[in-house]
Short mmCIF file of C-alpha atoms and ligand atoms in Angstrom, two decimals:
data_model
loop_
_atom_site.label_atom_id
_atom_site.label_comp_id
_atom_site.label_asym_id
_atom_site.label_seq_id
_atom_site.Cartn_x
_atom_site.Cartn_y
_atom_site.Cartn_z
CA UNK A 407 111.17 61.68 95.58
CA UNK A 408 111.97 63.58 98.72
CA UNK A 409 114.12 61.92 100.96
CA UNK A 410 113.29 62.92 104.61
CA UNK A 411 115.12 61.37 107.78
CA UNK A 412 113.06 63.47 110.68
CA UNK A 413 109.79 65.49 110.46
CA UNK A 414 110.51 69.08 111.66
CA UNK A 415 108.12 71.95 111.22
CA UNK A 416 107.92 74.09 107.80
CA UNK A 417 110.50 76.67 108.01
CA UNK A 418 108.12 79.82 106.97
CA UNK A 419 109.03 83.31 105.89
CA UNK A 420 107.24 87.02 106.63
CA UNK A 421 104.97 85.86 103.57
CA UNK A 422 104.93 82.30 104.06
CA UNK A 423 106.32 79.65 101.66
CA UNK A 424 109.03 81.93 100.29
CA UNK A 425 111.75 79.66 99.10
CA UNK A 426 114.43 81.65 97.58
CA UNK A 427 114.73 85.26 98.27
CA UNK A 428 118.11 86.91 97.40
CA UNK A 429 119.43 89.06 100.10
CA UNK A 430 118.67 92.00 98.74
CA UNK A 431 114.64 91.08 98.48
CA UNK A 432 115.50 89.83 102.03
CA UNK A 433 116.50 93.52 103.06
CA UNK A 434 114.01 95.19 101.28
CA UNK A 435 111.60 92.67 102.85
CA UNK A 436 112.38 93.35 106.20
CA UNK A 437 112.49 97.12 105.83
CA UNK A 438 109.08 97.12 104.26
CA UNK A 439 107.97 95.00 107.26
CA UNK A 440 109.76 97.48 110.07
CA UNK A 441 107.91 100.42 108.59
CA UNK A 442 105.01 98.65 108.45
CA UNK A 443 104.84 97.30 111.74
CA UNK A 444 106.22 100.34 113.29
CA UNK A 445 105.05 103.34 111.33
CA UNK A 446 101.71 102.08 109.52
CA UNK A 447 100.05 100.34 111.72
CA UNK A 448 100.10 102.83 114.49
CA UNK A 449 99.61 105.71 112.18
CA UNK A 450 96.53 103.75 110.05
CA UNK A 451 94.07 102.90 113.25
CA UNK A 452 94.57 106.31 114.30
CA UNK A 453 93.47 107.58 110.93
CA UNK A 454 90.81 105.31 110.97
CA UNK A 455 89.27 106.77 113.76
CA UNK A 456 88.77 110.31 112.93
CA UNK A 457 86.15 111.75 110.58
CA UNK A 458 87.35 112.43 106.92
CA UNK A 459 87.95 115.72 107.34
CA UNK A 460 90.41 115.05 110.25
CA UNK A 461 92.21 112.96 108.01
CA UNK A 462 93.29 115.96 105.91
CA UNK A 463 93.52 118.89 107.90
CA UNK A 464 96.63 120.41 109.17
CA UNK A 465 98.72 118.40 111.61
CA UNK A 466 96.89 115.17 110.40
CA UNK A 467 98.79 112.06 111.11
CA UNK A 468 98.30 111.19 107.68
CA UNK A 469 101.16 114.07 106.49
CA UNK A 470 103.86 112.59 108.88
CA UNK A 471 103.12 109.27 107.33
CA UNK A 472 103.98 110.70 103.84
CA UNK A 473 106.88 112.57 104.92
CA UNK A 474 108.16 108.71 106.70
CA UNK A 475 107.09 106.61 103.47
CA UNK A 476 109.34 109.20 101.15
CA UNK A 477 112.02 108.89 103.45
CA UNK A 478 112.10 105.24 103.65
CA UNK A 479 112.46 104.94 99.74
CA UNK A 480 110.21 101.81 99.47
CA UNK A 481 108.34 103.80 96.97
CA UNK A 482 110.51 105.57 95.06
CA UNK A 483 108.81 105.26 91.60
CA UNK A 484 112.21 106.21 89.79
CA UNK A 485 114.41 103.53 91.61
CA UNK A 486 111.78 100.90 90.78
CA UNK A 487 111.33 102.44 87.19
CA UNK A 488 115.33 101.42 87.14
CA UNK A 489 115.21 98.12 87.97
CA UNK A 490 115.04 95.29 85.39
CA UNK A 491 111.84 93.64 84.73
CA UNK A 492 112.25 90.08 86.97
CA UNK A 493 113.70 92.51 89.85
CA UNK A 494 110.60 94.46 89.18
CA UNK A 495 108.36 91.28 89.00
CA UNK A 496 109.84 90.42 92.48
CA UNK A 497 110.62 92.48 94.31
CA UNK A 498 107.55 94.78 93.77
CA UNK A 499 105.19 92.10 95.43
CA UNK A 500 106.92 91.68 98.11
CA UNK A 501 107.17 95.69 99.25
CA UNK A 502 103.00 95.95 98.29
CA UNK A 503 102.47 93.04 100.66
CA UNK A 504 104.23 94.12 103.12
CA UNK A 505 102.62 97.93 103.01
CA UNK A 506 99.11 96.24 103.01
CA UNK A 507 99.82 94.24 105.80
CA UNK A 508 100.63 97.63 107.41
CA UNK A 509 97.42 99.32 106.23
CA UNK A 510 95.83 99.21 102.83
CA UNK A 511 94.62 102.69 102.68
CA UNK A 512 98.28 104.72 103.79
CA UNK A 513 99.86 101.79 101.15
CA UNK A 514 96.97 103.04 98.12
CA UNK A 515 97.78 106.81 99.34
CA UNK A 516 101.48 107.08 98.90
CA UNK A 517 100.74 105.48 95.56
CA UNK A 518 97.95 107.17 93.91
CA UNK A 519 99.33 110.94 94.94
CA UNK A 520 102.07 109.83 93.18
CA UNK A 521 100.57 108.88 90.09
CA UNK A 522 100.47 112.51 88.09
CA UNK A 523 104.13 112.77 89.34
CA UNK A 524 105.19 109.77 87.94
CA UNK A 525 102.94 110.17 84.69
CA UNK A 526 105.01 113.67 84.25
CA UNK A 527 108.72 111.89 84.61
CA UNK A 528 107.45 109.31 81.71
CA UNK A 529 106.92 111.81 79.18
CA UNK A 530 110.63 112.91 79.42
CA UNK A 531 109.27 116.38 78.65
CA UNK A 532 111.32 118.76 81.46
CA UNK A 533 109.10 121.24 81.16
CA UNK A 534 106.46 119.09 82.24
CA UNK A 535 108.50 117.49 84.76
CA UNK A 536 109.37 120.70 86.40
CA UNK A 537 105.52 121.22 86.53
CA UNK A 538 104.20 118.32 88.03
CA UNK A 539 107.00 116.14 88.70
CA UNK A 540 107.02 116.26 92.60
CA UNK A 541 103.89 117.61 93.27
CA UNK A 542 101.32 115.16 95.49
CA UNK A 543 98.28 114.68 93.29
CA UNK A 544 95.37 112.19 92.30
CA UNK A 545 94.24 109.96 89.44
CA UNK A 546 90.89 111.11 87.94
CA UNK A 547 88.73 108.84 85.97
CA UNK A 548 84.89 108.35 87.25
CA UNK A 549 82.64 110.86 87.80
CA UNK A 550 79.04 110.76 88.92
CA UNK A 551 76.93 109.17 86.04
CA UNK A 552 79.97 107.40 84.66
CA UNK A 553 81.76 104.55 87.41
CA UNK A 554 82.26 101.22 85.86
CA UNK A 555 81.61 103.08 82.32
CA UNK A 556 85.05 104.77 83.16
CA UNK A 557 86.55 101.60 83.75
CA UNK A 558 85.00 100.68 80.75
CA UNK A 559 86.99 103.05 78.96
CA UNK A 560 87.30 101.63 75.47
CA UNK A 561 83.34 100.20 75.52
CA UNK A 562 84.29 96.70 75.43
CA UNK A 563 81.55 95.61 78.15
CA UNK A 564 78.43 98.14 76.43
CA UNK A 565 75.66 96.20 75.77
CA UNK A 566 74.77 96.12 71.67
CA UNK A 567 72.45 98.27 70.56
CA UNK A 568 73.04 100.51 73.73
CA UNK A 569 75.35 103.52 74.74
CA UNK A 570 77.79 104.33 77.95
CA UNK A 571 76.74 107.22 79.60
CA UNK A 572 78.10 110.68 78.84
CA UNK A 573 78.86 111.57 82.23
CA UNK A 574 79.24 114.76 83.99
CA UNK A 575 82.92 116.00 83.04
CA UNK A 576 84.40 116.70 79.46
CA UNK A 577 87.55 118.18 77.76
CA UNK A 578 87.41 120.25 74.23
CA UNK A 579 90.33 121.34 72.44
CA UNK A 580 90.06 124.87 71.47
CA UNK A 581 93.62 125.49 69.77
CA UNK A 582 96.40 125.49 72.02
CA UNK A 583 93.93 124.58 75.12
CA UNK A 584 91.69 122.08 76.50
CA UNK A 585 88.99 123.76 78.23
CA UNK A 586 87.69 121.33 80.85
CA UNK A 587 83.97 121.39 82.21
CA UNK A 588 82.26 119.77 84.91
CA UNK A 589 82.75 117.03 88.26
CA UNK A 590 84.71 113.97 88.83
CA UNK A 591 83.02 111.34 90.99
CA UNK A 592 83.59 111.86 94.60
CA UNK A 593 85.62 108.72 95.01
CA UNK A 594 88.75 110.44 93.34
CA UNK A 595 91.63 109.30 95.98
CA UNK A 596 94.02 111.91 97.29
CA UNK A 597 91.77 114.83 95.68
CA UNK A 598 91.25 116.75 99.07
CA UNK A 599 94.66 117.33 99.37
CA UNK A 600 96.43 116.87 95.65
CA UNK A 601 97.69 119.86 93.67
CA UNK A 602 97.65 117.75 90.47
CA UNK A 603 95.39 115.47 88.54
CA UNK A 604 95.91 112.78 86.10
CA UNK A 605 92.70 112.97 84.13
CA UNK A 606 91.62 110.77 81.90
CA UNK A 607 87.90 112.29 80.57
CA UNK A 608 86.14 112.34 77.62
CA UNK A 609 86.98 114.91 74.86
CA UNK A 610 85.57 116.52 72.22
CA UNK A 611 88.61 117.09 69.74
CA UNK A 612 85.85 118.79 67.05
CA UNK A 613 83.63 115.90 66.19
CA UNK A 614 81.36 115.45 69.23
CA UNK A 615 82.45 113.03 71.93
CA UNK A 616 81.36 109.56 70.95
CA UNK A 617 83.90 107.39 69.99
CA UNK A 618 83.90 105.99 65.91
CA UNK A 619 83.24 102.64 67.40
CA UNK A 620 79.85 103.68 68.57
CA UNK A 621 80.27 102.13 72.10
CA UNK A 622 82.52 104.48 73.95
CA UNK A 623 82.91 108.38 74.00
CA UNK A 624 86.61 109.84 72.85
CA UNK A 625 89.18 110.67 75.50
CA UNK A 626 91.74 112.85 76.51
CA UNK A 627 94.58 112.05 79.21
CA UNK A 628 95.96 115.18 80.55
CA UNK A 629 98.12 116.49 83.60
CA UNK A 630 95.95 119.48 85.14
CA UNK A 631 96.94 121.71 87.88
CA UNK A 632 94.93 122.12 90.59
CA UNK A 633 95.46 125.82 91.31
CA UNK A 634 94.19 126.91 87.65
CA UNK A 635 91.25 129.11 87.93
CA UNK A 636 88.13 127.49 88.08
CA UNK A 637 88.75 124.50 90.03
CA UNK A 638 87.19 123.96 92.98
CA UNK A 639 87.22 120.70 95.83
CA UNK A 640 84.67 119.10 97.41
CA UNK A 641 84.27 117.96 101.21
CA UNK A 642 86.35 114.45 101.52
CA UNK A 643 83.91 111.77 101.52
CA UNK A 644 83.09 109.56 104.99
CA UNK A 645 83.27 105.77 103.74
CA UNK A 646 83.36 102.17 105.49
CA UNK A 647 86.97 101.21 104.93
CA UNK A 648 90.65 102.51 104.14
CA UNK A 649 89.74 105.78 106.46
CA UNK A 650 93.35 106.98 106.31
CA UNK A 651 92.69 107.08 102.27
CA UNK A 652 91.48 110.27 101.59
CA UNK A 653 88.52 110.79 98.58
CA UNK A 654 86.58 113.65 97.34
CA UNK A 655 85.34 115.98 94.26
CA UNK A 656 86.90 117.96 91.79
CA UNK A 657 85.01 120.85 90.08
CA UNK A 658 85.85 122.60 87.05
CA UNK A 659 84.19 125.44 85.53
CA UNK A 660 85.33 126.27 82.13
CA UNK A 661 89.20 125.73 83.48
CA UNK A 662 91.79 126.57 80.81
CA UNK A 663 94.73 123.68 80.71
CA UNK A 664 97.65 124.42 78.00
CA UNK A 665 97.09 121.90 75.56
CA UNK A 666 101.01 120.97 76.19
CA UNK A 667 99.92 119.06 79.29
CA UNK A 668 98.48 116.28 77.81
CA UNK A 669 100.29 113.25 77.58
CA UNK A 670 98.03 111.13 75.43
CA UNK A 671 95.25 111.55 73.08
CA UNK A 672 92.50 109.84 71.12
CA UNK A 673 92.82 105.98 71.50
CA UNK A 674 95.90 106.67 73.05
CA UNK A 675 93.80 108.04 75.76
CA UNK A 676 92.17 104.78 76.26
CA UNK A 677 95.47 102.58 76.24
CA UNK A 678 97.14 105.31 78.48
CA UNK A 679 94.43 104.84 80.86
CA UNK A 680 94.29 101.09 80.42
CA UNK A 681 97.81 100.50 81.36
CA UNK A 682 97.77 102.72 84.66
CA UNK A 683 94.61 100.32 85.39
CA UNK A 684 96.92 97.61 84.67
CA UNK A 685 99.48 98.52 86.91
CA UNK A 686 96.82 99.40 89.76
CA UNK A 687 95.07 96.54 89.63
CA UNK A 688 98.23 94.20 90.12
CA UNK A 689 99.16 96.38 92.76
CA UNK A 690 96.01 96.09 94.31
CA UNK A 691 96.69 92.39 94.59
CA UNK A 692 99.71 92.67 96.29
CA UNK A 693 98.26 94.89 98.71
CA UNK A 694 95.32 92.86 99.79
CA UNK A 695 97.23 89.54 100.13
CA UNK A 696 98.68 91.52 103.07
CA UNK A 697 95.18 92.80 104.30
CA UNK A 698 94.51 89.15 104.11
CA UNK A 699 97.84 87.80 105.68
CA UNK A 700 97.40 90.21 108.53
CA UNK A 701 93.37 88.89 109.20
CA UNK A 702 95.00 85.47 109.17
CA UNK A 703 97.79 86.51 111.94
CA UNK A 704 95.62 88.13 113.95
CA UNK A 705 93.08 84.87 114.09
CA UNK A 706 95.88 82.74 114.48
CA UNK A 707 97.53 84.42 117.59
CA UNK A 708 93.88 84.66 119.07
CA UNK A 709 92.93 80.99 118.60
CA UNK A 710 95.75 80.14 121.22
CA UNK A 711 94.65 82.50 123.43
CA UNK A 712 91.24 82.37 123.61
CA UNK A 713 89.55 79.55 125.70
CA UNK A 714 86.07 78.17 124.93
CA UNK A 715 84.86 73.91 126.13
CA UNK A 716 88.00 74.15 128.49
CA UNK A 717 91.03 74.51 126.57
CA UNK A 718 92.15 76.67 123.54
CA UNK A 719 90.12 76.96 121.06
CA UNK A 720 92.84 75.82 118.70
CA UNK A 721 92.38 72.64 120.29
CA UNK A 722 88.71 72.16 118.43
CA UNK A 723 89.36 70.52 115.44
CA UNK A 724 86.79 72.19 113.75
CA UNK A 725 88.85 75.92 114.56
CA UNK A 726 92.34 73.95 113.14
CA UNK A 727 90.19 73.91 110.20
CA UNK A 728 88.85 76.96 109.92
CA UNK A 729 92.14 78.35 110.63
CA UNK A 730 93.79 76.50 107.93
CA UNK A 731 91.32 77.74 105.43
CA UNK A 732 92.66 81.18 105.68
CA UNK A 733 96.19 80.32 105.86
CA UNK A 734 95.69 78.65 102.65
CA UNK A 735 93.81 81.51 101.13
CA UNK A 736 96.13 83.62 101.73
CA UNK A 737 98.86 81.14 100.40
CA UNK A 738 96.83 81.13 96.89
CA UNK A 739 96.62 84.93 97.08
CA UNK A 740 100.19 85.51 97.23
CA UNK A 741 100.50 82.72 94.26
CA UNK A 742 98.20 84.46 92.19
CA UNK A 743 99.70 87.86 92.54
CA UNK A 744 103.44 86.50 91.76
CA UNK A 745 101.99 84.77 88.98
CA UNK A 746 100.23 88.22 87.66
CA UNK A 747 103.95 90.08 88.30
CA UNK A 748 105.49 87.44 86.79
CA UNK A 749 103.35 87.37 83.58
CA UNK A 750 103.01 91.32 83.28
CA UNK A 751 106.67 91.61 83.62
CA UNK A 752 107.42 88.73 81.33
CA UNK A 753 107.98 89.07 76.78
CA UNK A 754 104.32 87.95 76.79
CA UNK A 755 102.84 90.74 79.26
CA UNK A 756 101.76 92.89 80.48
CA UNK A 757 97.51 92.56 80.11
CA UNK A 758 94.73 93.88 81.85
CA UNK A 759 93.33 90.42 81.33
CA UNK A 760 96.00 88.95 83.99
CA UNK A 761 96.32 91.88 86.73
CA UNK A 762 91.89 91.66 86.94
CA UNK A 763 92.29 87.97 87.51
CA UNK A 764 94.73 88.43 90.44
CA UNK A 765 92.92 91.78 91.74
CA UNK A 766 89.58 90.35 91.72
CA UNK A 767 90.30 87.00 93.45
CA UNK A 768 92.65 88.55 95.80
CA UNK A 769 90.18 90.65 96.97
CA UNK A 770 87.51 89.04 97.30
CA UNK A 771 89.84 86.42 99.16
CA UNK A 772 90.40 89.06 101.56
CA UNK A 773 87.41 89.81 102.70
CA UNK A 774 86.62 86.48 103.18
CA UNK A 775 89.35 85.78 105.08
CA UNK A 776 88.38 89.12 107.28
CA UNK A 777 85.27 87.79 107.49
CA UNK A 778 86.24 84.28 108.86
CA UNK A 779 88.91 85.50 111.25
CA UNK A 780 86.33 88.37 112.83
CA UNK A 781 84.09 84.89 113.09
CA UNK A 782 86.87 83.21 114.83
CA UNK A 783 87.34 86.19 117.36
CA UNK A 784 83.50 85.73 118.28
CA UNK A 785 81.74 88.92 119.82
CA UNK A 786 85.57 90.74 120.38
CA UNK A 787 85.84 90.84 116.15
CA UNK A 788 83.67 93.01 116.09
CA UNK A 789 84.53 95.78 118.17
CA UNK A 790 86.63 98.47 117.46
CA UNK A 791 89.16 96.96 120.33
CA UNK A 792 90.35 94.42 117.94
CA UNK A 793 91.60 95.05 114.91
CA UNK A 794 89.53 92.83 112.57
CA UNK A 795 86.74 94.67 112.17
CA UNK A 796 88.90 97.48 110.44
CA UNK A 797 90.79 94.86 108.12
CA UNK A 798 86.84 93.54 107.10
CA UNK A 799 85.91 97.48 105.99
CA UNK A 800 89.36 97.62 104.61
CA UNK A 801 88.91 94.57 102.28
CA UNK A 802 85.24 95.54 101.42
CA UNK A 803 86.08 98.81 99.93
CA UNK A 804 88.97 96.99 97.75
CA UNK A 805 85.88 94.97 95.88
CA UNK A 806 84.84 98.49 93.80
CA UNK A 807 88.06 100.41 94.05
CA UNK A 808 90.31 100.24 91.06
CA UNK A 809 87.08 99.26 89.02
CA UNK A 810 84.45 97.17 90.37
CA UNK A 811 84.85 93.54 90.98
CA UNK A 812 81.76 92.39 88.64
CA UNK A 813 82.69 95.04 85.70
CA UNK A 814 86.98 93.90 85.90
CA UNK A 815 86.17 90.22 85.10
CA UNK A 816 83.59 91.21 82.39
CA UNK A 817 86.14 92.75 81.06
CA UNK A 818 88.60 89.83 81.62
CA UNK A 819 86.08 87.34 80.06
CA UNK A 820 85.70 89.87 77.18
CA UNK A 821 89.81 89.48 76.57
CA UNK A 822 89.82 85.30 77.13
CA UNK A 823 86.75 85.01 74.75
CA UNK A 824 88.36 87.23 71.78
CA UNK A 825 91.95 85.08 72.44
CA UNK A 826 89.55 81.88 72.44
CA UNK A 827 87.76 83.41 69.10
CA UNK A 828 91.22 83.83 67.51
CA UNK A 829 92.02 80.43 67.96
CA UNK A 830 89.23 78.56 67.13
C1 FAD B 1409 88.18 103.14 97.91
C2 FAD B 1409 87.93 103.64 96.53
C3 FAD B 1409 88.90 104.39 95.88
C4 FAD B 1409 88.66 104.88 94.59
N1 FAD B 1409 89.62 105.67 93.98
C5 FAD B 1409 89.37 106.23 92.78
C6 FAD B 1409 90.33 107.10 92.16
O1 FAD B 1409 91.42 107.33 92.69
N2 FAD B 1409 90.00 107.70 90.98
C7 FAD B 1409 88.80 107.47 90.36
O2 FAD B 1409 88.57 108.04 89.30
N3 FAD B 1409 87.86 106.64 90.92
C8 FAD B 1409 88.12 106.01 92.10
N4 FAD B 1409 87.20 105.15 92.67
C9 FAD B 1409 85.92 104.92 91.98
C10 FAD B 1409 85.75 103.49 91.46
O3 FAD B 1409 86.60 103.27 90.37
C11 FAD B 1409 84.26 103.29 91.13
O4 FAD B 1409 83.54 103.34 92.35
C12 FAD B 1409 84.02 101.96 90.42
O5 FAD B 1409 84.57 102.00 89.13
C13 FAD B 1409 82.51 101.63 90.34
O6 FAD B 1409 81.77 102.72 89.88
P1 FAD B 1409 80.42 103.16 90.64
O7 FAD B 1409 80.76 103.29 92.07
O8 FAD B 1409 79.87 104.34 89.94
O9 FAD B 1409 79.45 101.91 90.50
P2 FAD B 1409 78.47 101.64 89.23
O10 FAD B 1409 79.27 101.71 87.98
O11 FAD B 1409 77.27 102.47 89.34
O12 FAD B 1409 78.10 100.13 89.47
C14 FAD B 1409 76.95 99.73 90.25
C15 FAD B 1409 76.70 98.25 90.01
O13 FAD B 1409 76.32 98.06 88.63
C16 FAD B 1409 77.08 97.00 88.05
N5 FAD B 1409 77.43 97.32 86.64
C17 FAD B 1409 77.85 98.52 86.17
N6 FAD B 1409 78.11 98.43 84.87
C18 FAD B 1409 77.85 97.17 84.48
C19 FAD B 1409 77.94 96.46 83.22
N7 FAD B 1409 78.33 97.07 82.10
N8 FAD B 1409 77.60 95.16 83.21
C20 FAD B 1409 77.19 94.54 84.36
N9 FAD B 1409 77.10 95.15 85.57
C21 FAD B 1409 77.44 96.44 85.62
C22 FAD B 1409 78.37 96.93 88.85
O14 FAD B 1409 78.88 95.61 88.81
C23 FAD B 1409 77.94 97.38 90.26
O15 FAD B 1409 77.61 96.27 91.04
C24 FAD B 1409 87.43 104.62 93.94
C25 FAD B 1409 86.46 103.85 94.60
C26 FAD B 1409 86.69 103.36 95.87
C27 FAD B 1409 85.63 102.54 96.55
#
């Protein structure tokens, strides 16, 4: 039993019913907020409001950004790659949520462009690290005629008796080169402006491109510099949300990368590629717990302000309500996600299985929440003087990046029913 002498109110952190940060995830916390509050949010609804090729021409807002988020060293991949695993699990949260709450698509930028770099350092190769290992770049995996099939990558969602498409970009190994063919999707974040992809596209290695198992084609995941001849960009893409996030189209005709630039092959393809979607998708629930925590500020500092029937509009019981809904949303968000770094970070982790369950609710938590706070704001939500309306496009786009919604938790249910299978 608690014992409690007075009623006071709940003492609450950045991120709400934090109990026990050390001082150091204190610190970090705080400096992830600062740069948020004071370097993100300014920069992001000024990205947001120019066209997409604004957004990555010279003297774009979006470069001074980068150069501030290196700086900062909130996401320095090799000082997190050196911390233990229940630092990693906690601390890693907390910096994601914070960055969303800034602005999702600057937080999903710094990351993705680092992606190839980061790919590069895990080989241990120097030769590849001196290539690619501090170049900006992008992390290729759709293309037109293959979306959720790419996220599909090892065919466990294909209906029987049916086969993924073949898409519109393929690898084949021609002795001590992969000659790659063909268009990504234009959804490819960071493309416009990355000198290096992480592609992970099918491949013929001699026998054709369909995978043994019938349901999937083969893969290849290789590093591939962008200034090779033959590859070619496509305009960046105008979208609904995460403006300041950059997409477009890679084109490749007949480019010739040295076969010593891939880092994984065959089914190791597949789990490569799995376990960056892994990662992103965790991440991606970090990210929009903040999207969500920042719809739920804004609402809650405009229900005391705004008077409707003669008083605050806090004062209506049915607004207290409402208003609690999406604190509490956001309060489950933030559990989920923990939970997900926790278990992915734990002996028993890391599965795609857990980060989909986090990245799919959290999402789709976050728009609602958008949703209800733009409601709460009335006729103001949705104009572009407010900021809700951006945090609604922001949250939408987050429902088919990183895989879509839908596809992730067949995927999921595909992983529980096999575990289910195995023990019954
Ligand atoms: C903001 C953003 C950033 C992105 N960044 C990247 C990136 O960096 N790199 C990259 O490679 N891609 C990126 N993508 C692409 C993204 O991964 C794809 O958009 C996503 O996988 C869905 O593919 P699609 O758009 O082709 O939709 P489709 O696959 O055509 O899906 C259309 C509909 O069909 C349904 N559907 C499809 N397959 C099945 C199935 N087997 N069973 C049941 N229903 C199904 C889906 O649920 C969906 O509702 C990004 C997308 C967005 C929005």
């Amino acid at each position: 039993m608690f014992d409690l002498n007075k009623i006071v109110e709940p003492v609450l952190g950045l991120q709400g019913l934090e109990a026990d940060l050390t001082e150091e995830e204190r610190a970090i916390q705080e400096a992830a907020h600062g740069f948020a509050r004071d370097v993100m949010r300014p920069l992001g609804a000024t990205l947001d409001k120019m066209t997409a090729e604004e957004v990555v021409a010279p003297g774009s807002p979006l470069f001074e950004y980068l150069r501030q988020v290196h700086e900062s060293g909130l996401l320095d991949l090799a000082a997190i790659a050196g911390m233990d695993n229940q630092q990693k699990a906690r601390i890693m949260p907390i910096i994601f949520e914070e960055l969303g709450w800034g602005d999702s698509g600057l937080a999903i930028a710094a990351l993705a462009s680092s992606f190839p770099a980061f790919a590069a350092h895990n080989t241990g190769d120097a030769e590849i690290i001196e290539r690619f290992g501090s170049l900006p770049g992008c992390w290729l995996a759709t293309q037109p005629d293959r979306g959720s099939d790419a996220a599909d990558m090892d065919g466990s969602i294909v209906q029987p008796g049916t086969r993924q498409s073949r898409g519109n970009l393929y690898a084949r190994v021609v002795g001590d080169e992969v000659i790659v063919q063909g268009q990504s999707s234009a959804w490819v974040s960071y493309a416009p402006l990355a000198q290096t992809a992480l592609a992970y596209i099918p491949c013929d290695y001699g026998q054709g491109l369909e995978h043994e198992n019938g349901r999937g084609l083969n893969h290849i995941g290789i590093l591939i510099p962008l200034d090779l001849p033959g590859v070619s960009k496509g305009k960046p893409l105008e979208k609904l949300g995460q403006r300041p996030l950059p997409q477009g189209e890679l084109f490749f005709n007949e480019v010739h990368v040295p076969k010593k630039y891939v880092i994984a092959e065959g089914d190791a393809a597949i789990t490569s590629f799995l376990s960056a979607l892994t990662f992103g998708n965790m991440e991606m629930a970090a990210t929009f717990t903040g999207v969500a925590r920042a719809a739920y500020e804004h609402a809650l500092a405009y229900v005391h302000e705004r008077k409707q029937g003669g008083t605050p509009i806090i004062n209506h019981q049915s607004v207290q309500l409402r208003t609690f809904d999406l604190w509490q949303k956001v309060e489950l968000s933030r559990a989920i996600t923990q939970r997900v770094f926790a278990y992915n970070y734990s002996d028993k982790g890391p599965h795609l299985a857990a980060s989909i369950t986090s990245k799919t609710y959290v999402t789709e938590t976050a728009f609602q929440v958008a949703s209800e706070a733009l409601q709460l704001f009335g006729g103001n939500g949705l104009t572009c003087e407010y900021p809700i309306e951006k945090l609604l496009r922001d949250a939408r786009a987050s429902m088919i990046e990183d895989g879509e919604t839908n596809t992730l938790k067949l995927k999921a249910m595909h992983w529980l029913s096999r575990a289910y299978q195995r023990n019954h």
